[in-house]
Amino acid sequence: MFGFGKKADKTPEEQLADLQKKRDWAGLAKTYYDLGTAAMDQGDRNHAQLWLHRADTIYSASDAVYDKVGDALVDGCSDRIGALEDEEDLFYNAVLAEIEEKAEELLPRLRAWGLLSIARLVKLGERLSKLPGCEVLGELGWAVDMMVRCFQAPPSQEEYQHLMDVCNALYELNGKPVYYTGEIEVPGKAPFQVFDLNGMFGVEQELNGYIDSHLRFVAALSQGAEELPNAESSVVACALLPDYYVRTGAGDLNQVPQIKAELARIWSDFEFVRDRFTWEEAAEKIAAYKQLDILS
């Protein structure tokens, strides 16, 4: 498919596996960049988005890797990612833009919309948490329930600290070797890689940002602040997981059954939060979402 000098006799998948096994993160970033530039030059924007963002994630997480890949690659990757960000009809951009537009109608209930989406990651997070280094993903169910309870009563100091620990651990997940190499089996489908969380700005980073914002929100409430911090809308897209479907060969992402189902849930949740929201019904929805296998 693609050729990379002396390694041209190996498929990209074999090259990536070799580099992961060797933990050659600079080599892995370079190979992802080569894959991304080749895909972009061939007009395959989804794979360009996938591979270029993986390269960026790897070298951005380590100064040593950053230095090894060199300024030319970093600048080239940044330029190409910037060009992709200008493609308004690219799935990744179009979905986030629509969510951001609708979010304007939900303030101050935007946090509830995000919590409903996060709840749909709980089952996947539990499975990923079995991988050494990913244990924090098994805490998503507790974190969602805790954040819901914060709207009824302030958390204890221990609960607040535990939520902060989850927040910090999510931030630290990016950059761990397991983030680049870990995977779990998916019945009847290709394995899911931890790195598949990297799409839509990085799911684990979106979760970190959401929880951090929630902690600041709770702190502001406890201090009687008149102006409360706003939530970000991008976490609403966290359960779409487009990188998994691009990597495993999906064509039009809008036609992938799992993505269509998740988009339907996103827009249904939007209407619920906008038109008939109660925390009692939200809690019922969240409980059901926590049992959902979004990859099935």
Short mmCIF file of N, CA, C and O in Angstrom, two decimals, residues 5 40 92 106 132 233 294:
data_model
loop_
_atom_site.label_atom_id
_atom_site.label_comp_id
_atom_site.label_asym_id
_atom_site.label_seq_id
_atom_site.Cartn_x
_atom_site.Cartn_y
_atom_site.Cartn_z
N GLY A 5 10.96 3.26 2.27
CA GLY A 5 12.38 2.93 2.15
C GLY A 5 12.67 1.46 2.37
O GLY A 5 12.07 0.59 1.76
N MET A 40 -3.38 11.74 2.92
CA MET A 40 -3.83 13.10 2.57
C MET A 40 -3.55 13.40 1.11
O MET A 40 -4.39 13.99 0.41
N TYR A 92 -15.23 14.66 11.44
CA TYR A 92 -14.76 15.08 12.75
C TYR A 92 -15.13 16.54 13.01
O TYR A 92 -15.57 16.90 14.11
N LEU A 106 -28.46 25.35 25.32
CA LEU A 106 -28.60 24.54 26.53
C LEU A 106 -28.08 25.19 27.80
O LEU A 106 -28.31 24.65 28.89
N PRO A 132 -3.14 -3.11 32.06
CA PRO A 132 -2.29 -2.42 33.03
C PRO A 132 -1.99 -0.99 32.58
O PRO A 132 -1.53 -0.77 31.46
N SER A 233 -18.54 21.91 25.13
CA SER A 233 -19.51 21.05 24.46
C SER A 233 -18.88 19.85 23.76
O SER A 233 -19.56 18.88 23.46
N ILE A 294 -21.38 0.25 23.21
CA ILE A 294 -21.48 1.13 22.05
C ILE A 294 -20.78 0.56 20.82
O ILE A 294 -20.98 1.07 19.72
#
